[in-house]
Coordinates of C-alpha atoms and ligand atoms in Angstrom, one line a residue:
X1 CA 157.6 68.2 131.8
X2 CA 160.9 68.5 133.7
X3 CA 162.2 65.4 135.9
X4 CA 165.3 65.3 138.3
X5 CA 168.2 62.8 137.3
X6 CA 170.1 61.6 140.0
X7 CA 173.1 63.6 138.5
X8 CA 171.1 66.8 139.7
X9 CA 170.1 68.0 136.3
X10 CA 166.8 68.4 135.2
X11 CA 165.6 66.7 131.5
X12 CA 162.3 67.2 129.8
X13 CA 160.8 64.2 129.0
X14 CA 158.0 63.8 126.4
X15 CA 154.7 63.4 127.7
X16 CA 153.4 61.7 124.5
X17 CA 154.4 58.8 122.4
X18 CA 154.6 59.5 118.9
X19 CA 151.8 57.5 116.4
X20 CA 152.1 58.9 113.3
X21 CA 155.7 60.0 111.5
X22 CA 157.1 61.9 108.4
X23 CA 160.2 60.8 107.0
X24 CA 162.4 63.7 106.6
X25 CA 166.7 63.6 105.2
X26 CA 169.5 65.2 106.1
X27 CA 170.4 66.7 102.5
X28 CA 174.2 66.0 101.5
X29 CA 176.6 69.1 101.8
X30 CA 176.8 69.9 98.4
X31 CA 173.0 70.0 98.0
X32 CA 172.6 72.3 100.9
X33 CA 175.1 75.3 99.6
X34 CA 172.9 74.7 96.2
X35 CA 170.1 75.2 98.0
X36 CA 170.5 78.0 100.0
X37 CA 172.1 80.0 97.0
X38 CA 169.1 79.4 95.3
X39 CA 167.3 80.6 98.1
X40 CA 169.0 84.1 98.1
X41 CA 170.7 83.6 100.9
X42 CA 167.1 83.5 102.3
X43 CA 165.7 80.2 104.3
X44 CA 162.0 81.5 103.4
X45 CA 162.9 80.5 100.5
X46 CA 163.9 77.1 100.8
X47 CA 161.9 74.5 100.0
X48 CA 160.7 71.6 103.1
X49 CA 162.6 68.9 101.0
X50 CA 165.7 70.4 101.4
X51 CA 165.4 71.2 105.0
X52 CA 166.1 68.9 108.1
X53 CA 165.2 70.4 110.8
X54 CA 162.8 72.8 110.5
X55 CA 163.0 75.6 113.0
X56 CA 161.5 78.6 111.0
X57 CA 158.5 78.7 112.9
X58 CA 156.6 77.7 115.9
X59 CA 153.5 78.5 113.6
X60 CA 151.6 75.7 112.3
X61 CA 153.9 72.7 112.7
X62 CA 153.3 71.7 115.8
X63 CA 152.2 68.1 116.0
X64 CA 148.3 67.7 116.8
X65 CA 147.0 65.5 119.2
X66 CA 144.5 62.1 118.3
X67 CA 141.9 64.3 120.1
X68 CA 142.7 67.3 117.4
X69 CA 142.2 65.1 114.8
X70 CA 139.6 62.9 115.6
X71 CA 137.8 66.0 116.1
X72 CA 138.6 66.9 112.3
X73 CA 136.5 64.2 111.6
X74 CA 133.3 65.8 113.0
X75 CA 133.7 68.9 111.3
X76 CA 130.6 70.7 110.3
X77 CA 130.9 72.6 106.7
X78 CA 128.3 75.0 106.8
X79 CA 128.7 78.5 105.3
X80 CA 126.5 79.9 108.1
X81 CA 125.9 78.5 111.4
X82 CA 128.2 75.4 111.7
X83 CA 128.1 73.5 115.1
X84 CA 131.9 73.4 114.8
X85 CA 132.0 77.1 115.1
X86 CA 129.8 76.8 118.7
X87 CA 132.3 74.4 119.6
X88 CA 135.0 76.9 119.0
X89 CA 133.3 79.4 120.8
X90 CA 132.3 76.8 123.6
X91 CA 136.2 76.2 124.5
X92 CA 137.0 79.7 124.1
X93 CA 134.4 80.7 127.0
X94 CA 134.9 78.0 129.3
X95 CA 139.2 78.3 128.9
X96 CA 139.8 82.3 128.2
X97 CA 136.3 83.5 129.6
X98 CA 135.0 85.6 126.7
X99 CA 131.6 85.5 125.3
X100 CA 132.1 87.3 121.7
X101 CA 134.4 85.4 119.5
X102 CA 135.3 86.1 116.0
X103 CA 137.3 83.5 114.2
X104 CA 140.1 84.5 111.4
X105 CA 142.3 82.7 109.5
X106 CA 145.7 83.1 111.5
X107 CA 147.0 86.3 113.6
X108 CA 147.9 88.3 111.5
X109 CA 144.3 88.9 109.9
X110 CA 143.5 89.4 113.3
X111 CA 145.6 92.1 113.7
X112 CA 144.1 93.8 110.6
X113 CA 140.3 94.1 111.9
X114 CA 141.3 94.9 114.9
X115 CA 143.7 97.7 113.4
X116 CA 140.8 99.0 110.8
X117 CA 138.5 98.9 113.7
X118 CA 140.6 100.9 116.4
X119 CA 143.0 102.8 114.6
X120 CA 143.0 105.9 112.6
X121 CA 146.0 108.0 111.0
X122 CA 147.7 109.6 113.5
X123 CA 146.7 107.7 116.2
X124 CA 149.7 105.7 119.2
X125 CA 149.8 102.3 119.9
X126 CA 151.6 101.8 122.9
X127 CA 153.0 98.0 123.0
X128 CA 155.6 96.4 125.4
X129 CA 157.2 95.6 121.7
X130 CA 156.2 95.0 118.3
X131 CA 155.9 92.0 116.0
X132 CA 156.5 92.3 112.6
X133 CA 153.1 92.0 110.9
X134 CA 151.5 93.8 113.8
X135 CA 153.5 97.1 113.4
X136 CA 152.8 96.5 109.3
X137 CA 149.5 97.1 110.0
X138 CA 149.3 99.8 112.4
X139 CA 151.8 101.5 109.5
X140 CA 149.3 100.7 106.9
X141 CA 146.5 102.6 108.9
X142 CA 148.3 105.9 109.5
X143 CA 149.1 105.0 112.8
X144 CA 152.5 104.5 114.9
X145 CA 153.7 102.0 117.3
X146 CA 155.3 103.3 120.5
X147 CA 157.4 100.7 122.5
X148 CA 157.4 100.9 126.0
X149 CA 159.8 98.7 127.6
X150 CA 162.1 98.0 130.0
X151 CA 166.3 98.3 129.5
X152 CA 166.7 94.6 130.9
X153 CA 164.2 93.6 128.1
X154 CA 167.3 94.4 125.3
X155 CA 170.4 92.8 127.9
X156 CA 170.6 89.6 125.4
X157 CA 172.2 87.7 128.6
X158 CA 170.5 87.7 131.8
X159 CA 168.5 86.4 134.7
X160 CA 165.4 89.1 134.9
X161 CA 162.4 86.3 134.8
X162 CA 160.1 89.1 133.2
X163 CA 162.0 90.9 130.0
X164 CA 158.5 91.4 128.2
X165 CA 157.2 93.6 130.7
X166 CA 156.0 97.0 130.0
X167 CA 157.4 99.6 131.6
X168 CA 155.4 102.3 133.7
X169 CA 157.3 105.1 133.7
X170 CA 157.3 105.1 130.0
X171 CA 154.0 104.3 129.6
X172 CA 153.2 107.5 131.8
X173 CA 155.6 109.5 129.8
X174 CA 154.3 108.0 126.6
X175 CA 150.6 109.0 127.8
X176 CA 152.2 112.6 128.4
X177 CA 153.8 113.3 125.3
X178 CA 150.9 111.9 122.8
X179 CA 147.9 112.2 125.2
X180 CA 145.7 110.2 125.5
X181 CA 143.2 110.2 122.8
X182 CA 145.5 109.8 120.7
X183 CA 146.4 106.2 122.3
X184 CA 144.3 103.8 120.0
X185 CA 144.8 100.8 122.7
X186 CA 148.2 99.5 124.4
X187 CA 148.9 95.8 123.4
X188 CA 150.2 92.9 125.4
X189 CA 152.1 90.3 123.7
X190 CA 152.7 87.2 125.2
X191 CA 156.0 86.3 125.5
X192 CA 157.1 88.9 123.3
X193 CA 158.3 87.1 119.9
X194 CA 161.0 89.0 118.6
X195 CA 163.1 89.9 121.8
X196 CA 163.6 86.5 122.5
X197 CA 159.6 85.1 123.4
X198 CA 160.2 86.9 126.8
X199 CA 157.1 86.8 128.7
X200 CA 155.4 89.4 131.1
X201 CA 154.1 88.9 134.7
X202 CA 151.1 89.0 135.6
X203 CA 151.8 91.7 138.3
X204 CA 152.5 93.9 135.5
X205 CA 150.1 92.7 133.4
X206 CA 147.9 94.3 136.2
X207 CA 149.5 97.4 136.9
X208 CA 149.2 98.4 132.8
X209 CA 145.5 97.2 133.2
X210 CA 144.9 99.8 136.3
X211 CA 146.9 102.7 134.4
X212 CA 144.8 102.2 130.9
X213 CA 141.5 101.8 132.8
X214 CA 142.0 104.8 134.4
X215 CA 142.9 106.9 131.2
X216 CA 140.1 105.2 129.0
X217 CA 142.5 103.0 127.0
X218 CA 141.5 99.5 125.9
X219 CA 144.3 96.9 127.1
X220 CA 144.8 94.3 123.7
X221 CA 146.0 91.2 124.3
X222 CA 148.1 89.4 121.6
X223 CA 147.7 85.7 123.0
X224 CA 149.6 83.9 119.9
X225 CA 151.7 82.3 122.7
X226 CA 149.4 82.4 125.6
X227 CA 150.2 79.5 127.7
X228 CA 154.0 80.1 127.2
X229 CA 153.7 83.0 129.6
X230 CA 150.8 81.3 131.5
X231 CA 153.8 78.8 132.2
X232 CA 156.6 81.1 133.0
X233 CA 154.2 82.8 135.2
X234 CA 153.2 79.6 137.1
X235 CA 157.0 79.3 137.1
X236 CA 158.3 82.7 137.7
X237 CA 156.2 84.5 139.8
X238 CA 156.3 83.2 143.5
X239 CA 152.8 84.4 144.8
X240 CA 151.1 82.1 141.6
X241 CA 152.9 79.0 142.5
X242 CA 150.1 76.7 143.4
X243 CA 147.7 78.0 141.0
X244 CA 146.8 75.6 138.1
X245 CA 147.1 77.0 134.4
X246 CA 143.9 77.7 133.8
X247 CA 143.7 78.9 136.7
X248 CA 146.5 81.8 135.6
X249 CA 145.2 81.8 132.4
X250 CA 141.8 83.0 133.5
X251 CA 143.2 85.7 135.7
X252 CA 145.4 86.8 133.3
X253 CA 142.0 87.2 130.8
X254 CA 140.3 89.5 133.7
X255 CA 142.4 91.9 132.7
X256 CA 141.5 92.0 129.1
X257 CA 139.4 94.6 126.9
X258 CA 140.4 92.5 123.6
X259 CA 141.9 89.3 123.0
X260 CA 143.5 88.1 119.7
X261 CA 145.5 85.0 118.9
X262 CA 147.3 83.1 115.7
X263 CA 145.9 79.7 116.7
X264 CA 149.2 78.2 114.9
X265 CA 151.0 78.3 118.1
X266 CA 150.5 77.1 121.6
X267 CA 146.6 75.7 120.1
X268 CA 148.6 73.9 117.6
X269 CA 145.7 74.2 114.6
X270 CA 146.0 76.9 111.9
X271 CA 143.7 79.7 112.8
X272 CA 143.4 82.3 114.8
X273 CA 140.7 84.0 116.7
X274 CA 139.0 87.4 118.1
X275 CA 137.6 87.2 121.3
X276 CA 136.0 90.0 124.3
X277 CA 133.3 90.2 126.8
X278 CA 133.0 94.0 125.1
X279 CA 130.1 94.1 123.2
X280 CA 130.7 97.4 122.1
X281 CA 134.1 96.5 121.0
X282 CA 132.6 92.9 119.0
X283 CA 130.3 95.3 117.2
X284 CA 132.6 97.5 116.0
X285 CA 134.8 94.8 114.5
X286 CA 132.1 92.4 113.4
X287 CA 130.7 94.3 110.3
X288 CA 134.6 93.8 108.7
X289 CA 134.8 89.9 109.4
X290 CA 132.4 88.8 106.4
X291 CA 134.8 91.6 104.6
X292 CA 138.2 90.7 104.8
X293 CA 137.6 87.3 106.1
X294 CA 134.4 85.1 105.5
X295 CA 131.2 84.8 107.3
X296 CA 131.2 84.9 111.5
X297 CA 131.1 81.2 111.8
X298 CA 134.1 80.5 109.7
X299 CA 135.8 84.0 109.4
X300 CA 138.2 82.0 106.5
X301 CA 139.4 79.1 108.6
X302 CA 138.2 75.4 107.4
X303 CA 136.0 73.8 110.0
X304 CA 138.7 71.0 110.1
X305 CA 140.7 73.6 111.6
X306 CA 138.2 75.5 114.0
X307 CA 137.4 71.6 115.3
X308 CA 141.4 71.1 115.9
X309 CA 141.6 74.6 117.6
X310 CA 138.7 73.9 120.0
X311 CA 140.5 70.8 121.0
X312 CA 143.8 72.7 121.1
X313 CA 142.7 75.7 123.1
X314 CA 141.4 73.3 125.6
X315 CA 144.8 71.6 125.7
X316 CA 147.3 73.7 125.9
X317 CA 146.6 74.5 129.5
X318 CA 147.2 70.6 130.4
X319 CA 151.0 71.4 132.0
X320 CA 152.4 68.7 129.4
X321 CA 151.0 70.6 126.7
X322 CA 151.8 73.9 127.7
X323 CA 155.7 72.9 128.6
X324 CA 156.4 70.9 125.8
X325 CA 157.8 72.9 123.7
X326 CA 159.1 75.6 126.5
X327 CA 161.0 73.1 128.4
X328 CA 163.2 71.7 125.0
X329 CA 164.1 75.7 124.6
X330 CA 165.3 75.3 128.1
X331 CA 167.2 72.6 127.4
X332 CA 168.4 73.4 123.7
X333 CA 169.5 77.3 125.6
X334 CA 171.6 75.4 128.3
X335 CA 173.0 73.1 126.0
X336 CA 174.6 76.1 124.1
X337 CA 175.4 77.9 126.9
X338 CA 177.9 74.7 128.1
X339 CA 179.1 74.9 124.6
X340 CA 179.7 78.6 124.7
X341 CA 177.7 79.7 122.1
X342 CA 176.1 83.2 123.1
X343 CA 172.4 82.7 123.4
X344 CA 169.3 84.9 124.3
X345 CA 168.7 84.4 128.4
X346 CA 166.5 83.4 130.0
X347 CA 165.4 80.8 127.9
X348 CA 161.7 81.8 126.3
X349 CA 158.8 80.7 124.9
X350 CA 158.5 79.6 121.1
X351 CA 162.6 78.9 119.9
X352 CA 166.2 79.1 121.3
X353 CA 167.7 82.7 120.1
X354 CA 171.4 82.8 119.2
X355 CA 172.6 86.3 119.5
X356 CA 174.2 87.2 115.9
X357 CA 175.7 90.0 117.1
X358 CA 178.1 88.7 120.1
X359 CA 178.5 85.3 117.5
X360 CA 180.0 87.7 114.9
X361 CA 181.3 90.4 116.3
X362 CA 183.5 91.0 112.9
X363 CA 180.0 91.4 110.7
X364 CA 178.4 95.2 111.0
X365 CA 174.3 95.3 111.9
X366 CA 174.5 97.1 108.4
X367 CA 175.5 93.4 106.8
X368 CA 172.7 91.4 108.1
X369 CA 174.9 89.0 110.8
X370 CA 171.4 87.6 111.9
X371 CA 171.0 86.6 108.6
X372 CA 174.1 85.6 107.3
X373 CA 174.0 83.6 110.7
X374 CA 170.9 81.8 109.5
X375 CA 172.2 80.7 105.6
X376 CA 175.4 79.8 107.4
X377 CA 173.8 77.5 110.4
X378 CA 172.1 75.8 107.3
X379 CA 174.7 75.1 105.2
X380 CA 176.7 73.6 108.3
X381 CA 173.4 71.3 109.2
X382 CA 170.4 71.1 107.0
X383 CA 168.7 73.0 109.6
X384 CA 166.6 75.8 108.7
X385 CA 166.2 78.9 111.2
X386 CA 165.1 82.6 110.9
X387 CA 166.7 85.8 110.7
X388 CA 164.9 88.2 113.8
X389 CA 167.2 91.5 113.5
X390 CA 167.8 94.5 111.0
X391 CA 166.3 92.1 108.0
X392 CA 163.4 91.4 109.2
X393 CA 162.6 95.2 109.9
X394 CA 161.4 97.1 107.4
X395 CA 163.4 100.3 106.3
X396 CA 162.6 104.3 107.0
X397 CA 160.2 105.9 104.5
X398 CA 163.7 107.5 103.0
X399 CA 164.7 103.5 102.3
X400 CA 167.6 103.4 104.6
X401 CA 167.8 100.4 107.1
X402 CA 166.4 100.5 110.6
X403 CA 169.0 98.7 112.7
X404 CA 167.3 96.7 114.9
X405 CA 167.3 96.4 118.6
X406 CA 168.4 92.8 118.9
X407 CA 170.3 90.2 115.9
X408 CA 168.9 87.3 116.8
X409 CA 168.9 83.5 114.8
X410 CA 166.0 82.4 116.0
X411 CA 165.2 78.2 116.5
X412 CA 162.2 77.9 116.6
X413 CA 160.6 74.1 118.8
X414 CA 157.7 73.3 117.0
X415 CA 155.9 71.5 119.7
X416 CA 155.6 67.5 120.3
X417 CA 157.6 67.8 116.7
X418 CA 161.2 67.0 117.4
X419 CA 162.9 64.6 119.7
X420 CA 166.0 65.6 122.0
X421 CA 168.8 64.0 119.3
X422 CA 167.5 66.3 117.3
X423 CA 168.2 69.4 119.9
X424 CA 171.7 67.7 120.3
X425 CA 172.4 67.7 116.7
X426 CA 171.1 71.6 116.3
X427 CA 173.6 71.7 119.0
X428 CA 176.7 69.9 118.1
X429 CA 176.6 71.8 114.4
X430 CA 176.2 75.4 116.0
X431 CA 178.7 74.7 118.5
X432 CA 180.8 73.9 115.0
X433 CA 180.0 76.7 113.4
X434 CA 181.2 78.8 116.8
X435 CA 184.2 77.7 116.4
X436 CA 184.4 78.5 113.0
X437 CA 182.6 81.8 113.2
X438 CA 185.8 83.6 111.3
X439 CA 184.5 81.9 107.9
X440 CA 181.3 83.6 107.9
X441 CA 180.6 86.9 106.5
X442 CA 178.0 89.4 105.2
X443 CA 174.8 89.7 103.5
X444 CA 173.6 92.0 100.9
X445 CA 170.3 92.7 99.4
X446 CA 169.8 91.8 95.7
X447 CA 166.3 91.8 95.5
X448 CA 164.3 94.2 97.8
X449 CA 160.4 93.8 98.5
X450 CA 158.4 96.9 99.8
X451 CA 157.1 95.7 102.8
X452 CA 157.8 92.8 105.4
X453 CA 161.1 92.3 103.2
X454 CA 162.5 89.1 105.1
X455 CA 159.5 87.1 103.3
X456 CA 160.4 87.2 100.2
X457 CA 163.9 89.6 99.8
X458 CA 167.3 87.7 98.1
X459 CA 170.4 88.5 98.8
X460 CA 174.0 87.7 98.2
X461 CA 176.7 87.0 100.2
X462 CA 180.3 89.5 100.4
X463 CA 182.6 87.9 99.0
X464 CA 182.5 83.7 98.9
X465 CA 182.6 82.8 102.1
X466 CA 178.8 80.1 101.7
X467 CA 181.8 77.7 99.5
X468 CA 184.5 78.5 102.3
X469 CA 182.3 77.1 105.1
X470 CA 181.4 74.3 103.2
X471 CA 184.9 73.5 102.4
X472 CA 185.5 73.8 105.8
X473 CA 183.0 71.3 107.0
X474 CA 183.7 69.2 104.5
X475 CA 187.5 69.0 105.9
X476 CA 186.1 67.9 108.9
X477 CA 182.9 65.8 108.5
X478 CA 183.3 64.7 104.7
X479 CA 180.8 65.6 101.5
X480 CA 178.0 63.8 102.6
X481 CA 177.0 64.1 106.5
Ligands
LIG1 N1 151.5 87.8 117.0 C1 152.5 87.1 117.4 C2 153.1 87.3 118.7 C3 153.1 86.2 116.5 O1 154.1 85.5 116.9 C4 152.5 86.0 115.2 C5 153.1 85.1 114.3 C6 151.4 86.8 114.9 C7 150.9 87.7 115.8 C8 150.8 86.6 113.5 O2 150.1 85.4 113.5 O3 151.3 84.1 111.7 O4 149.0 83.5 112.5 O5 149.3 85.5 111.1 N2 154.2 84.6 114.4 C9 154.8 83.6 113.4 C10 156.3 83.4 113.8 C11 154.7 84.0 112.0 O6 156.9 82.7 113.0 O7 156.7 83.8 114.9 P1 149.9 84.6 112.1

């Protein structure tokens, strides 16, 4: 929640007091270049005890709520039928409105029922962009992602409220050149993760509705970040203003053939979840759950977690909830922005993206500058972010690179986890490491997975410049801070 100082700036304050902590320690200098050379130049592969801040990931480190936990306590094990399943499905009715719910065990699995369900080789999914494991499984199936978005959603810096929205005249042309039974289903993706966590409006939102309804196409809605854009559009869009959350959240679920979600994120639990009023649709997917998952009242999740996600689906549309971790990327973005460190704008949902590319303009796409970005940000502060560029996008079927659309170090704000010193510190070192930028170079690949490569891929830096930086910092701050 945002309050006015009487300097005229805006702060967010926490709307929560903390009641349970974990210790965590800043890791000497010298530690940290060990560390991230045995991580291959990597932060996936760091390990937590070596890491200060830990802005990998929105996705299951947000802090819970006593309600989330006490509920824990109530959990019903059952391998068929548990209560805590028709709790789940209770919150999931009376917050998103669906009456089928199928319950997973994070996005991603998701992702793959409702690929194996909808999507055969050769077949288009139109989506206003891709996420990584989304587009692997739509690959995996024989079928291609299609990207239909708008040339603001790419402008790194800039003021457009609405950079995830799809674009119609694409989406027309896209319909035109693959036709439109071959168009499995165009997705939605809230706040659009690797642009930035741009969101959509919901004026667009229901202009893609009208044009799939009219061709037959099933509008999917990736709601991994859900009320992140239910926010900006409370925020954003003038004609909402006045309407509560849920109150967006529901109209935004009108418009929805089939819902999906990582619970990890704005229902801080560790799940994830199906959901429709289709029944057709349910059918079709249901037979695969017991499959790839576990049976339909647990689909692989414990009921520990499908308690804490009821709880959390219920509040994330409370505005504290819902803003918490939005408005400290507002603020960490701003912050940067005085310090002159180029940043992804608007601010988004989910993390504060630094734009690798216009940070080091001297390091080619080809070299990984996201990346090296990342290993570099660590070294300088203990804090641990992810690459979102070329690395993280998987090469051509020939093996050579895909240059991606954006380079992007991504900082992630787990929500209710971190305080505001610890934005100022993320800060102060990257503001550091601006002016030092020269020192850095680029990455190579060592070791190469074959799929999804930023996971588990090592790689090595040209030339020595990890020590150099280190040196540097230590000139100014000494060995040990
Ligand atoms: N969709 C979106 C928009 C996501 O951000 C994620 C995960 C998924 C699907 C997959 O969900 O992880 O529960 O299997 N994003 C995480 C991240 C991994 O770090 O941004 P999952």
């Amino acid at each position: 929640m945002k309050i006015k100082l009487s300097n005229g700036k805006t702060l967010p304050l926490e709307m929560h007091k903390i009641k349970i902590v974990q210790p965590t320690c800043l890791p000497p200098l010298r530690r940290r270049l060990r560390a991230i050379e045995e991580a291959g130049y990597n932060t996936f592969l760091l390990r937590s005890q070596d890491v200060f801040l830990d802005m990998l990931t929105d996705s299951g480190t947000n802090a819970m709520s006593d309600n989330q936990l006490a509920a824990m306590m109530t959990a019903d094990d059952a391998y068929a039928g548990s209560e805590s399943f028709f709790r789940l499905a209770e919150a999931v009715r009376e917050v998103l409105g669906f009456r089928y719910v199928l319950p997973v065990h994070q996005g991603r699995a998701a992702e793959h029922l409702i690929v194996k369900a909808l999507v055969k080789p050769g077949d288009v999914v139109l989506m206003n962009y891709h996420f990584t494991t989304t587009k692997a499984h739509v690959d995996l199936a024989g079928g291609k992602v299609v990207e239909v978005f708008g040339d603001e959603a790419l402008e790194t810096a800039s003021s457009c409220p609405f950079k995830g929205n799809l674009d119609l005249e694409r989406f027309d042309l896209a319909v035109h050149e693959y036709g439109t039974e071959r168009i499995a289903f165009v997705r939605m993706e809230a706040t659009t993760n690797l642009i930035g966590g741009q969101p959509f409006s919901l004026e667009n939102l229901r202009q893609v509705k009208a044009r799939a309804a009219a061709l037959g196409i099933p509008l999917v809605f990736d709601g991994s970040l859900i009320s992140e854009n239910a926010y900006f559009i409370q925020q954003r869009e003038p004609d909402l203003a006045g309407a509560t959350l849920q109150e967006v959240l529901r109209v935004m679920m009108s418009q929805v053939d089939l819902f999906y979600m990582s619970g990890r994120k704005s229902a801080a639990a560790r799940g994830g979840l199906i959901a429709t009023n289709d029944r057709a649709l349910y059918e079709r997917i249901l037979p695969w759950l017991p499959v790839y998952e576990g049976f339909s009242t647990y689909g692989g999740m414990s009921t520990k977690e499908i308690e804490a996600m009821a709880v959390g689906l219920r509040e994330m549309v409370d505005p504290a909830v819902a803003s918490s971790g939005a408005d400290f990327v507002e603020h960490f973005v701003a912050r940067l922005e005085e310090a002159g460190v180029p940043v992804v704008t608007p601010a988004g949902g989910l993390a504060c993206h630094v734009d690798a590319r216009r940070f080091l303009l001297h390091v080619p796409q080809s070299a990984y500058p996201a990346g090296a970005l990342a290993a570099a940000f660590y070294i300088a502060s203990g804090v641990r972010g992810m690459e979102r560029g070329t690395l993280s996008t998987d090469p051509d079927p020939s093996g050579a690179d895909v240059l991606a659309d954006m380079e992007l170090l991504r900082l992630a704000v787990p929500r209710r986890t971190y305080t505001l010193s610890h934005i100022e510190y993320a800060v102060d070192r990257l503001a550091w490491l601006f002016a030092h930028r020269e020192l850095i170079g680029g990455l190579r690949f060592v070791e190469q997975p074959p799929v999804l490569r930023f996971f588990f891929g090592r790689l090595a830096p040209d030339g020595d410049w990890g020590a150099e930086l280190a040196r540097a910092f230590a000139a100014d701050f000494g060995e040990d801070c």
